[in-house]
């Protein structure tokens, strides 16, 4: 009987592959440019990530580490479901699965990709596939000599060489006809495939006629397979060809957004919400006139380790009429300890729980915000529908009747606490107090029964956005017993709880809602309530007793502390540190150097990791406060910084490393920029003439040299010229705990580097995105120029770092008040362009800035 059933299944699959018209579910783009499910007619919505474990660096690294790549994929897909993702996208590395003629190669990469797609289907996660990437397979390593047509012809050749075009046509038809051995369904007929994006980021340089012919040939190759899937094309490169793109044989355009640029190589500070206020598409008429749909294939706030920005980006995407989106890129968990795949990005539930929950909330926005509905302008759009965004607390919240999701600790009251069915969080809230550092998920299974899943505690020990290597650990994981207190009506104070991902664990009882838990999955029940997970008939997306997390990796003691750069005399001042260790910490002390002696102060533990101590007022005097942190364990003492055995009380203690904070008189000037110390944190568009030049033994000069203020963007040839070059320095970290207040002047030490005079606009940037500045005139003598703060007037705010794609707004348009509070100022904005006579805009401009102070 079973053999007859198998044959019937084979015949049905074969029939559907041959006759896709009979497939039950597919997608179409309607006459209004909306992707819809057929036959229901429902609008397609989806949100998720890019993830590349089957290919390139991720696959090679898995092999180097001796891992089973399919098992690793399973782990990450569990977390996709855990975060409620329902969409996946990837540009396939065609260079690894094709030959030079475009024949599809049946190899380990295609097999791993097929497996990934089959597992996505089981989890009801749809996908958008981009069959051609044009990339080599090396990044961040050197490219290998792969067999594909992209390796033979390169991106430029692939866009123009007739033989390369023929190879792509052959490849696309074979790719769509490929039958996934794990599902028995050809890609062209897979109901989970929403759309096909022809290729990843082509950079066309040809005529409109040539480009249209190219697109149509490749679109036809997809349809020659019998595919009826909507065909999309990347339209954010060479946007002067927008009309050509949408008049070609495609149904929609694909977009990306990197609002903080790419590759800053360190974390970008400051409020970046003005950068994501608006996803403005200047060629939207071409889209609407051709009834085309829009999807986002990649987006990220690169070099930003914050959560608040993702929901804001999702809001702007929905305002722009974009139906589905995928973040770039989710780090495979086995690589996330080192962040080697794309070091300008960093995303993984194990290691960046706050950011992953930010994506979870972004997904809710894609599903609940009405397409095209205007949500206002920053900062008036921080509350919209059931969503809340706060820059100051790095917080995003989704607060609906049934769901409460938050990225960091908050005091928001759940909208309908008695109706809650799903809680996901990081930190503490009105319903859950938690001492741990990982994410947690609390899901209602039935009345009086909840499933709790708790992730282990991650610690970032290095900036993840620098130069990375598999030999360099940037984050570690700790399994610990942490305290949690739950306050929801569905669980009375003395409920029972049991860890269910471990066999034969004991049933324990909460005390007034408080429990001690280690990472794992738990069943929480009202006392006396019977519940058998084996007989559960609900629609929960995960196996009830599953738990997936990376293993513990804390191999020594880490003190995570950066000294505050500056403080003021006689003010209250605390020193805080995170301490994580594979040993028990018996005592943590701060040793202050006071002349030739040391003054010790014990640090108090707030929980298992967070330690703090208030600095004695007798040490808060003008000068440089130097100190060390001394930890005592059963194995003796260790001193930080430096992680040196022993302490300064030992005769043979040799380390000279110290933490230091500058203590200033309250009335002294505040340094807000010093080229000698701050130049590497200036955010600006790279120019070959920009450099740091020593002036003397104590001063350096940040030099900017421009040949012209505007040059044509080859990707946006029709752009309206903007004659401006701006750069920014965020001074929050520099001024430390000092707050501007009584200062009256801004003092700029600068000069024109060539003969004559030059104009420079200097502005103070407020947290709400407003800028207040004045144009000053520089000659070729280095001198101090004083600007009274009441002379500063509203000026245009530049979106810095410059976003990608480059057609996005250059200026942040807002309706903020025309006055400013000095204590809300966080950055300097310098602009070359304002005030310069039109005839001089395209001449050379060369300036040097040494320092800026508030006094």
PDB file of C-alpha atoms in Angstrom, residues 306-585:
ATOM      1  CA  UNK A 306      21.775  49.480  18.080  1.00  0.00           C
ATOM      2  CA  UNK A 307      18.224  48.170  17.826  1.00  0.00           C
ATOM      3  CA  UNK A 308      16.073  51.283  17.494  1.00  0.00           C
ATOM      4  CA  UNK A 309      16.870  51.903  13.845  1.00  0.00           C
ATOM      5  CA  UNK A 310      15.345  48.775  12.252  1.00  0.00           C
ATOM      6  CA  UNK A 311      11.686  49.506  13.049  1.00  0.00           C
ATOM      7  CA  UNK A 312      12.223  53.060  11.798  1.00  0.00           C
ATOM      8  CA  UNK A 313      13.557  51.715   8.500  1.00  0.00           C
ATOM      9  CA  UNK A 314      10.624  49.307   8.208  1.00  0.00           C
ATOM     10  CA  UNK A 315       8.207  52.200   8.762  1.00  0.00           C
ATOM     11  CA  UNK A 316       9.836  54.227   5.982  1.00  0.00           C
ATOM     12  CA  UNK A 317       9.783  51.249   3.618  1.00  0.00           C
ATOM     13  CA  UNK A 318       6.054  50.765   4.132  1.00  0.00           C
ATOM     14  CA  UNK A 319       5.478  54.481   3.607  1.00  0.00           C
ATOM     15  CA  UNK A 320       7.311  54.111   0.271  1.00  0.00           C
ATOM     16  CA  UNK A 321       4.905  51.366  -0.809  1.00  0.00           C
ATOM     17  CA  UNK A 322       7.301  48.441  -0.340  1.00  0.00           C
ATOM     18  CA  UNK A 323       5.633  45.124   0.441  1.00  0.00           C
ATOM     19  CA  UNK A 324       8.416  42.792   1.531  1.00  0.00           C
ATOM     20  CA  UNK A 325      11.918  43.223   2.881  1.00  0.00           C
ATOM     21  CA  UNK A 326      14.957  41.237   3.942  1.00  0.00           C
ATOM     22  CA  UNK A 327      17.790  42.399   6.165  1.00  0.00           C
ATOM     23  CA  UNK A 328      21.389  41.835   5.070  1.00  0.00           C
ATOM     24  CA  UNK A 329      22.732  39.677   6.527  1.00  0.00           C
ATOM     25  CA  UNK A 330      22.055  37.197   9.310  1.00  0.00           C
ATOM     26  CA  UNK A 331      25.381  35.788  10.486  1.00  0.00           C
ATOM     27  CA  UNK A 332      25.516  31.999  10.623  1.00  0.00           C
ATOM     28  CA  UNK A 333      25.729  31.218  14.335  1.00  0.00           C
ATOM     29  CA  UNK A 334      28.905  29.211  13.928  1.00  0.00           C
ATOM     30  CA  UNK A 335      30.636  32.336  12.514  1.00  0.00           C
ATOM     31  CA  UNK A 336      29.074  35.030  14.657  1.00  0.00           C
ATOM     32  CA  UNK A 337      31.706  34.771  17.398  1.00  0.00           C
ATOM     33  CA  UNK A 338      34.138  36.292  14.876  1.00  0.00           C
ATOM     34  CA  UNK A 339      31.819  38.186  12.476  1.00  0.00           C
ATOM     35  CA  UNK A 340      34.024  37.367   9.509  1.00  0.00           C
ATOM     36  CA  UNK A 341      31.419  37.087   6.774  1.00  0.00           C
ATOM     37  CA  UNK A 342      30.561  40.789   6.473  1.00  0.00           C
ATOM     38  CA  UNK A 343      32.338  42.768   9.167  1.00  0.00           C
ATOM     39  CA  UNK A 344      30.386  45.963   8.471  1.00  0.00           C
ATOM     40  CA  UNK A 345      27.210  44.066   9.471  1.00  0.00           C
ATOM     41  CA  UNK A 346      26.495  42.089  12.621  1.00  0.00           C
ATOM     42  CA  UNK A 347      23.231  40.261  13.283  1.00  0.00           C
ATOM     43  CA  UNK A 348      22.526  37.050  15.177  1.00  0.00           C
ATOM     44  CA  UNK A 349      20.019  36.210  17.910  1.00  0.00           C
ATOM     45  CA  UNK A 350      22.696  34.539  20.065  1.00  0.00           C
ATOM     46  CA  UNK A 351      25.121  37.476  19.962  1.00  0.00           C
ATOM     47  CA  UNK A 352      23.007  40.579  19.197  1.00  0.00           C
ATOM     48  CA  UNK A 353      19.673  39.863  20.899  1.00  0.00           C
ATOM     49  CA  UNK A 354      18.555  43.499  20.982  1.00  0.00           C
ATOM     50  CA  UNK A 355      19.135  43.905  17.249  1.00  0.00           C
ATOM     51  CA  UNK A 356      17.441  40.599  16.411  1.00  0.00           C
ATOM     52  CA  UNK A 357      14.378  41.693  18.391  1.00  0.00           C
ATOM     53  CA  UNK A 358      14.511  44.969  16.458  1.00  0.00           C
ATOM     54  CA  UNK A 359      14.112  42.896  13.294  1.00  0.00           C
ATOM     55  CA  UNK A 360      11.260  40.979  14.925  1.00  0.00           C
ATOM     56  CA  UNK A 361       9.456  44.279  15.499  1.00  0.00           C
ATOM     57  CA  UNK A 362      10.296  45.424  11.962  1.00  0.00           C
ATOM     58  CA  UNK A 363       8.526  42.296  10.719  1.00  0.00           C
ATOM     59  CA  UNK A 364       5.407  43.290  12.640  1.00  0.00           C
ATOM     60  CA  UNK A 365       5.535  46.703  10.956  1.00  0.00           C
ATOM     61  CA  UNK A 366       5.698  45.116   7.509  1.00  0.00           C
ATOM     62  CA  UNK A 367       2.613  43.073   8.373  1.00  0.00           C
ATOM     63  CA  UNK A 368       0.550  45.736  10.159  1.00  0.00           C
ATOM     64  CA  UNK A 369       1.398  49.154   8.686  1.00  0.00           C
ATOM     65  CA  UNK A 370      -0.772  50.083   5.751  1.00  0.00           C
ATOM     66  CA  UNK A 371       1.091  50.278   2.450  1.00  0.00           C
ATOM     67  CA  UNK A 372       1.872  53.884   1.510  1.00  0.00           C
ATOM     68  CA  UNK A 373       0.464  55.461   4.673  1.00  0.00           C
ATOM     69  CA  UNK A 374       2.373  58.564   5.831  1.00  0.00           C
ATOM     70  CA  UNK A 375       3.549  58.317   9.453  1.00  0.00           C
ATOM     71  CA  UNK A 376       4.925  61.856   9.727  1.00  0.00           C
ATOM     72  CA  UNK A 377       8.418  63.312  10.136  1.00  0.00           C
ATOM     73  CA  UNK A 378      11.014  62.682  12.820  1.00  0.00           C
ATOM     74  CA  UNK A 379      10.783  63.306  15.751  1.00  0.00           C
ATOM     75  CA  UNK A 380       6.966  63.331  15.537  1.00  0.00           C
ATOM     76  CA  UNK A 381       6.861  59.786  14.109  1.00  0.00           C
ATOM     77  CA  UNK A 382       8.352  57.941  17.084  1.00  0.00           C
ATOM     78  CA  UNK A 383       4.925  56.628  18.052  1.00  0.00           C
ATOM     79  CA  UNK A 384       2.794  55.107  15.302  1.00  0.00           C
ATOM     80  CA  UNK A 385       0.091  52.507  15.703  1.00  0.00           C
ATOM     81  CA  UNK A 386       1.257  49.966  18.284  1.00  0.00           C
ATOM     82  CA  UNK A 387       4.923  50.876  17.832  1.00  0.00           C
ATOM     83  CA  UNK A 388       7.374  53.012  19.792  1.00  0.00           C
ATOM     84  CA  UNK A 389      10.964  54.032  19.007  1.00  0.00           C
ATOM     85  CA  UNK A 390      13.420  55.760  21.380  1.00  0.00           C
ATOM     86  CA  UNK A 391      16.975  56.682  20.441  1.00  0.00           C
ATOM     87  CA  UNK A 392      18.085  57.637  23.964  1.00  0.00           C
ATOM     88  CA  UNK A 393      17.328  54.198  25.431  1.00  0.00           C
ATOM     89  CA  UNK A 394      18.095  52.267  22.243  1.00  0.00           C
ATOM     90  CA  UNK A 395      14.548  51.016  22.426  1.00  0.00           C
ATOM     91  CA  UNK A 396      11.891  49.738  20.077  1.00  0.00           C
ATOM     92  CA  UNK A 397       8.568  48.344  21.313  1.00  0.00           C
ATOM     93  CA  UNK A 398       5.632  46.565  19.717  1.00  0.00           C
ATOM     94  CA  UNK A 399       2.712  46.757  22.125  1.00  0.00           C
ATOM     95  CA  UNK A 400      -0.510  45.261  20.766  1.00  0.00           C
ATOM     96  CA  UNK A 401      -3.353  43.509  22.510  1.00  0.00           C
ATOM     97  CA  UNK A 402      -1.751  40.073  22.126  1.00  0.00           C
ATOM     98  CA  UNK A 403       1.963  40.803  21.654  1.00  0.00           C
ATOM     99  CA  UNK A 404       4.550  42.693  23.687  1.00  0.00           C
ATOM    100  CA  UNK A 405       8.010  42.785  22.092  1.00  0.00           C
ATOM    101  CA  UNK A 406      10.852  45.068  23.194  1.00  0.00           C
ATOM    102  CA  UNK A 407      14.547  45.414  22.433  1.00  0.00           C
ATOM    103  CA  UNK A 408      15.745  46.790  25.784  1.00  0.00           C
ATOM    104  CA  UNK A 409      14.539  47.613  29.290  1.00  0.00           C
ATOM    105  CA  UNK A 410      11.523  49.900  29.399  1.00  0.00           C
ATOM    106  CA  UNK A 411       8.612  51.085  31.516  1.00  0.00           C
ATOM    107  CA  UNK A 412       5.877  50.760  28.888  1.00  0.00           C
ATOM    108  CA  UNK A 413       2.602  49.316  30.153  1.00  0.00           C
ATOM    109  CA  UNK A 414       1.241  46.457  28.036  1.00  0.00           C
ATOM    110  CA  UNK A 415      -1.827  47.570  26.131  1.00  0.00           C
ATOM    111  CA  UNK A 416      -3.983  44.648  27.324  1.00  0.00           C
ATOM    112  CA  UNK A 417      -2.004  42.549  29.775  1.00  0.00           C
ATOM    113  CA  UNK A 418      -4.793  40.027  30.316  1.00  0.00           C
ATOM    114  CA  UNK A 419      -4.945  39.319  26.568  1.00  0.00           C
ATOM    115  CA  UNK A 420      -1.218  38.812  26.007  1.00  0.00           C
ATOM    116  CA  UNK A 421      -0.227  35.657  24.174  1.00  0.00           C
ATOM    117  CA  UNK A 422       3.348  36.436  23.155  1.00  0.00           C
ATOM    118  CA  UNK A 423       6.152  38.280  24.954  1.00  0.00           C
ATOM    119  CA  UNK A 424       9.656  38.646  23.558  1.00  0.00           C
ATOM    120  CA  UNK A 425      12.255  40.819  25.164  1.00  0.00           C
ATOM    121  CA  UNK A 426      15.746  41.795  26.233  1.00  0.00           C
ATOM    122  CA  UNK A 427      16.249  43.447  29.593  1.00  0.00           C
ATOM    123  CA  UNK A 428      13.330  44.156  31.932  1.00  0.00           C
ATOM    124  CA  UNK A 429       9.793  45.450  31.533  1.00  0.00           C
ATOM    125  CA  UNK A 430       6.499  45.833  33.389  1.00  0.00           C
ATOM    126  CA  UNK A 431       5.798  42.112  32.939  1.00  0.00           C
ATOM    127  CA  UNK A 432       9.265  40.551  33.253  1.00  0.00           C
ATOM    128  CA  UNK A 433      12.245  41.529  35.383  1.00  0.00           C
ATOM    129  CA  UNK A 434      15.391  39.752  34.204  1.00  0.00           C
ATOM    130  CA  UNK A 435      19.034  39.906  35.258  1.00  0.00           C
ATOM    131  CA  UNK A 436      20.422  38.054  32.247  1.00  0.00           C
ATOM    132  CA  UNK A 437      21.793  39.476  29.006  1.00  0.00           C
ATOM    133  CA  UNK A 438      20.158  37.227  26.412  1.00  0.00           C
ATOM    134  CA  UNK A 439      16.754  37.355  24.733  1.00  0.00           C
ATOM    135  CA  UNK A 440      13.752  35.509  26.111  1.00  0.00           C
ATOM    136  CA  UNK A 441      10.401  34.438  24.673  1.00  0.00           C
ATOM    137  CA  UNK A 442       7.220  33.715  26.625  1.00  0.00           C
ATOM    138  CA  UNK A 443       4.329  32.175  24.656  1.00  0.00           C
ATOM    139  CA  UNK A 444       0.876  31.300  25.904  1.00  0.00           C
ATOM    140  CA  UNK A 445      -0.139  27.738  24.979  1.00  0.00           C
ATOM    141  CA  UNK A 446      -3.485  27.697  26.781  1.00  0.00           C
ATOM    142  CA  UNK A 447      -5.022  29.223  29.893  1.00  0.00           C
ATOM    143  CA  UNK A 448      -2.546  28.906  32.737  1.00  0.00           C
ATOM    144  CA  UNK A 449       0.162  27.333  30.548  1.00  0.00           C
ATOM    145  CA  UNK A 450       3.089  29.230  29.026  1.00  0.00           C
ATOM    146  CA  UNK A 451       6.270  28.216  27.245  1.00  0.00           C
ATOM    147  CA  UNK A 452       9.405  30.160  28.237  1.00  0.00           C
ATOM    148  CA  UNK A 453      12.597  30.092  26.193  1.00  0.00           C
ATOM    149  CA  UNK A 454      15.720  31.822  27.505  1.00  0.00           C
ATOM    150  CA  UNK A 455      18.861  32.437  25.462  1.00  0.00           C
ATOM    151  CA  UNK A 456      22.347  32.470  27.028  1.00  0.00           C
ATOM    152  CA  UNK A 457      24.185  35.684  27.902  1.00  0.00           C
ATOM    153  CA  UNK A 458      26.315  37.283  25.146  1.00  0.00           C
ATOM    154  CA  UNK A 459      29.225  39.660  25.720  1.00  0.00           C
ATOM    155  CA  UNK A 460      30.827  41.810  23.043  1.00  0.00           C
ATOM    156  CA  UNK A 461      34.511  41.929  23.913  1.00  0.00           C
ATOM    157  CA  UNK A 462      35.728  43.810  20.812  1.00  0.00           C
ATOM    158  CA  UNK A 463      34.239  46.220  18.304  1.00  0.00           C
ATOM    159  CA  UNK A 464      32.631  43.817  15.789  1.00  0.00           C
ATOM    160  CA  UNK A 465      33.043  46.161  12.832  1.00  0.00           C
ATOM    161  CA  UNK A 466      36.850  46.139  12.566  1.00  0.00           C
ATOM    162  CA  UNK A 467      39.213  43.802  10.738  1.00  0.00           C
ATOM    163  CA  UNK A 468      38.073  40.325  11.701  1.00  0.00           C
ATOM    164  CA  UNK A 469      39.391  36.790  11.489  1.00  0.00           C
ATOM    165  CA  UNK A 470      38.362  33.291  12.528  1.00  0.00           C
ATOM    166  CA  UNK A 471      41.307  33.560  14.928  1.00  0.00           C
ATOM    167  CA  UNK A 472      39.875  36.718  16.533  1.00  0.00           C
ATOM    168  CA  UNK A 473      36.992  36.319  18.969  1.00  0.00           C
ATOM    169  CA  UNK A 474      34.790  39.408  19.178  1.00  0.00           C
ATOM    170  CA  UNK A 475      32.017  37.990  21.366  1.00  0.00           C
ATOM    171  CA  UNK A 476      31.607  35.240  23.949  1.00  0.00           C
ATOM    172  CA  UNK A 477      28.650  33.346  25.398  1.00  0.00           C
ATOM    173  CA  UNK A 478      28.016  32.547  29.061  1.00  0.00           C
ATOM    174  CA  UNK A 479      25.502  30.079  30.508  1.00  0.00           C
ATOM    175  CA  UNK A 480      24.491  31.238  33.959  1.00  0.00           C
ATOM    176  CA  UNK A 481      21.711  30.906  36.492  1.00  0.00           C
ATOM    177  CA  UNK A 482      19.873  34.253  36.371  1.00  0.00           C
ATOM    178  CA  UNK A 483      16.893  35.636  38.248  1.00  0.00           C
ATOM    179  CA  UNK A 484      13.586  36.299  36.474  1.00  0.00           C
ATOM    180  CA  UNK A 485      10.329  37.623  37.915  1.00  0.00           C
ATOM    181  CA  UNK A 486       7.136  37.233  35.885  1.00  0.00           C
ATOM    182  CA  UNK A 487       4.025  39.337  36.499  1.00  0.00           C
ATOM    183  CA  UNK A 488       1.211  38.369  34.131  1.00  0.00           C
ATOM    184  CA  UNK A 489      -2.367  37.488  35.061  1.00  0.00           C
ATOM    185  CA  UNK A 490      -2.117  34.051  33.416  1.00  0.00           C
ATOM    186  CA  UNK A 491       0.439  32.935  35.995  1.00  0.00           C
ATOM    187  CA  UNK A 492      -0.252  33.455  39.677  1.00  0.00           C
ATOM    188  CA  UNK A 493       2.744  34.095  41.927  1.00  0.00           C
ATOM    189  CA  UNK A 494       3.464  30.501  42.955  1.00  0.00           C
ATOM    190  CA  UNK A 495       3.279  28.785  39.576  1.00  0.00           C
ATOM    191  CA  UNK A 496       5.253  25.666  38.705  1.00  0.00           C
ATOM    192  CA  UNK A 497       8.031  25.520  36.142  1.00  0.00           C
ATOM    193  CA  UNK A 498      10.039  22.724  34.553  1.00  0.00           C
ATOM    194  CA  UNK A 499      12.877  22.728  32.037  1.00  0.00           C
ATOM    195  CA  UNK A 500      11.628  20.627  29.117  1.00  0.00           C
ATOM    196  CA  UNK A 501      14.628  20.630  26.758  1.00  0.00           C
ATOM    197  CA  UNK A 502      16.418  18.402  29.279  1.00  0.00           C
ATOM    198  CA  UNK A 503      15.084  14.946  30.028  1.00  0.00           C
ATOM    199  CA  UNK A 504      13.771  14.166  33.518  1.00  0.00           C
ATOM    200  CA  UNK A 505      14.258  17.638  34.949  1.00  0.00           C
ATOM    201  CA  UNK A 506      12.481  18.413  38.195  1.00  0.00           C
ATOM    202  CA  UNK A 507       9.318  20.452  38.619  1.00  0.00           C
ATOM    203  CA  UNK A 508      10.055  23.565  40.671  1.00  0.00           C
ATOM    204  CA  UNK A 509       7.877  26.237  42.246  1.00  0.00           C
ATOM    205  CA  UNK A 510       8.127  29.988  41.750  1.00  0.00           C
ATOM    206  CA  UNK A 511       8.119  32.259  44.774  1.00  0.00           C
ATOM    207  CA  UNK A 512       5.933  35.319  44.230  1.00  0.00           C
ATOM    208  CA  UNK A 513       6.582  35.035  40.501  1.00  0.00           C
ATOM    209  CA  UNK A 514      10.376  34.792  40.897  1.00  0.00           C
ATOM    210  CA  UNK A 515      12.400  31.932  39.404  1.00  0.00           C
ATOM    211  CA  UNK A 516      16.073  31.133  38.880  1.00  0.00           C
ATOM    212  CA  UNK A 517      16.742  29.867  35.370  1.00  0.00           C
ATOM    213  CA  UNK A 518      19.609  28.927  33.136  1.00  0.00           C
ATOM    214  CA  UNK A 519      19.355  29.048  29.325  1.00  0.00           C
ATOM    215  CA  UNK A 520      16.801  26.585  27.999  1.00  0.00           C
ATOM    216  CA  UNK A 521      13.109  25.976  27.372  1.00  0.00           C
ATOM    217  CA  UNK A 522      10.610  25.778  30.226  1.00  0.00           C
ATOM    218  CA  UNK A 523       6.984  24.931  30.779  1.00  0.00           C
ATOM    219  CA  UNK A 524       5.228  27.304  33.202  1.00  0.00           C
ATOM    220  CA  UNK A 525       1.876  26.181  34.617  1.00  0.00           C
ATOM    221  CA  UNK A 526      -0.557  27.235  37.269  1.00  0.00           C
ATOM    222  CA  UNK A 527      -0.370  24.921  40.267  1.00  0.00           C
ATOM    223  CA  UNK A 528      -2.519  21.868  39.819  1.00  0.00           C
ATOM    224  CA  UNK A 529      -2.866  22.315  36.052  1.00  0.00           C
ATOM    225  CA  UNK A 530      -2.169  19.222  33.964  1.00  0.00           C
ATOM    226  CA  UNK A 531      -0.502  19.695  30.600  1.00  0.00           C
ATOM    227  CA  UNK A 532       1.132  17.067  28.394  1.00  0.00           C
ATOM    228  CA  UNK A 533       3.325  18.525  25.650  1.00  0.00           C
ATOM    229  CA  UNK A 534       2.964  15.315  23.629  1.00  0.00           C
ATOM    230  CA  UNK A 535      -0.770  15.877  23.268  1.00  0.00           C
ATOM    231  CA  UNK A 536      -0.575  19.618  22.488  1.00  0.00           C
ATOM    232  CA  UNK A 537      -2.775  20.432  19.486  1.00  0.00           C
ATOM    233  CA  UNK A 538      -2.150  24.174  19.180  1.00  0.00           C
ATOM    234  CA  UNK A 539      -0.573  26.044  16.274  1.00  0.00           C
ATOM    235  CA  UNK A 540       2.735  27.015  17.915  1.00  0.00           C
ATOM    236  CA  UNK A 541       5.422  27.213  15.207  1.00  0.00           C
ATOM    237  CA  UNK A 542       8.128  25.318  17.106  1.00  0.00           C
ATOM    238  CA  UNK A 543       8.458  21.949  18.797  1.00  0.00           C
ATOM    239  CA  UNK A 544       7.608  22.672  22.406  1.00  0.00           C
ATOM    240  CA  UNK A 545      10.718  21.045  23.897  1.00  0.00           C
ATOM    241  CA  UNK A 546      13.203  22.455  21.385  1.00  0.00           C
ATOM    242  CA  UNK A 547      16.047  24.713  22.417  1.00  0.00           C
ATOM    243  CA  UNK A 548      18.816  25.992  20.127  1.00  0.00           C
ATOM    244  CA  UNK A 549      21.742  28.179  21.181  1.00  0.00           C
ATOM    245  CA  UNK A 550      25.487  28.311  20.701  1.00  0.00           C
ATOM    246  CA  UNK A 551      27.599  26.686  23.361  1.00  0.00           C
ATOM    247  CA  UNK A 552      29.332  28.472  26.202  1.00  0.00           C
ATOM    248  CA  UNK A 553      32.609  30.076  25.127  1.00  0.00           C
ATOM    249  CA  UNK A 554      33.855  32.097  28.114  1.00  0.00           C
ATOM    250  CA  UNK A 555      37.355  30.719  28.581  1.00  0.00           C
ATOM    251  CA  UNK A 556      38.811  33.315  30.938  1.00  0.00           C
ATOM    252  CA  UNK A 557      37.940  36.545  32.752  1.00  0.00           C
ATOM    253  CA  UNK A 558      36.832  39.594  30.779  1.00  0.00           C
ATOM    254  CA  UNK A 559      36.397  43.081  32.179  1.00  0.00           C
ATOM    255  CA  UNK A 560      34.301  45.104  29.760  1.00  0.00           C
ATOM    256  CA  UNK A 561      34.965  48.700  30.657  1.00  0.00           C
ATOM    257  CA  UNK A 562      35.904  51.895  28.855  1.00  0.00           C
ATOM    258  CA  UNK A 563      36.974  54.809  30.975  1.00  0.00           C
ATOM    259  CA  UNK A 564      34.810  57.897  30.652  1.00  0.00           C
ATOM    260  CA  UNK A 565      36.873  60.439  28.768  1.00  0.00           C
ATOM    261  CA  UNK A 566      35.998  63.463  30.904  1.00  0.00           C
ATOM    262  CA  UNK A 567      34.158  64.495  34.060  1.00  0.00           C
ATOM    263  CA  UNK A 568      33.809  67.631  36.169  1.00  0.00           C
ATOM    264  CA  UNK A 569      35.292  68.266  39.581  1.00  0.00           C
ATOM    265  CA  UNK A 570      33.054  67.744  42.613  1.00  0.00           C
ATOM    266  CA  UNK A 571      30.290  66.051  40.660  1.00  0.00           C
ATOM    267  CA  UNK A 572      28.970  62.576  41.506  1.00  0.00           C
ATOM    268  CA  UNK A 573      30.693  60.066  39.286  1.00  0.00           C
ATOM    269  CA  UNK A 574      30.463  56.275  39.098  1.00  0.00           C
ATOM    270  CA  UNK A 575      32.623  53.664  37.429  1.00  0.00           C
ATOM    271  CA  UNK A 576      30.727  50.770  35.874  1.00  0.00           C
ATOM    272  CA  UNK A 577      31.969  47.519  34.391  1.00  0.00           C
ATOM    273  CA  UNK A 578      30.641  44.243  33.057  1.00  0.00           C
ATOM    274  CA  UNK A 579      32.636  41.295  34.384  1.00  0.00           C
ATOM    275  CA  UNK A 580      32.220  37.833  32.921  1.00  0.00           C
ATOM    276  CA  UNK A 581      34.420  34.930  33.904  1.00  0.00           C
ATOM    277  CA  UNK A 582      34.768  31.170  33.910  1.00  0.00           C
ATOM    278  CA  UNK A 583      35.734  31.532  37.578  1.00  0.00           C
ATOM    279  CA  UNK A 584      33.734  32.789  40.523  1.00  0.00           C
ATOM    280  CA  UNK A 585      34.519  36.420  41.326  1.00  0.00           C
TER     281      UNK A 585
END
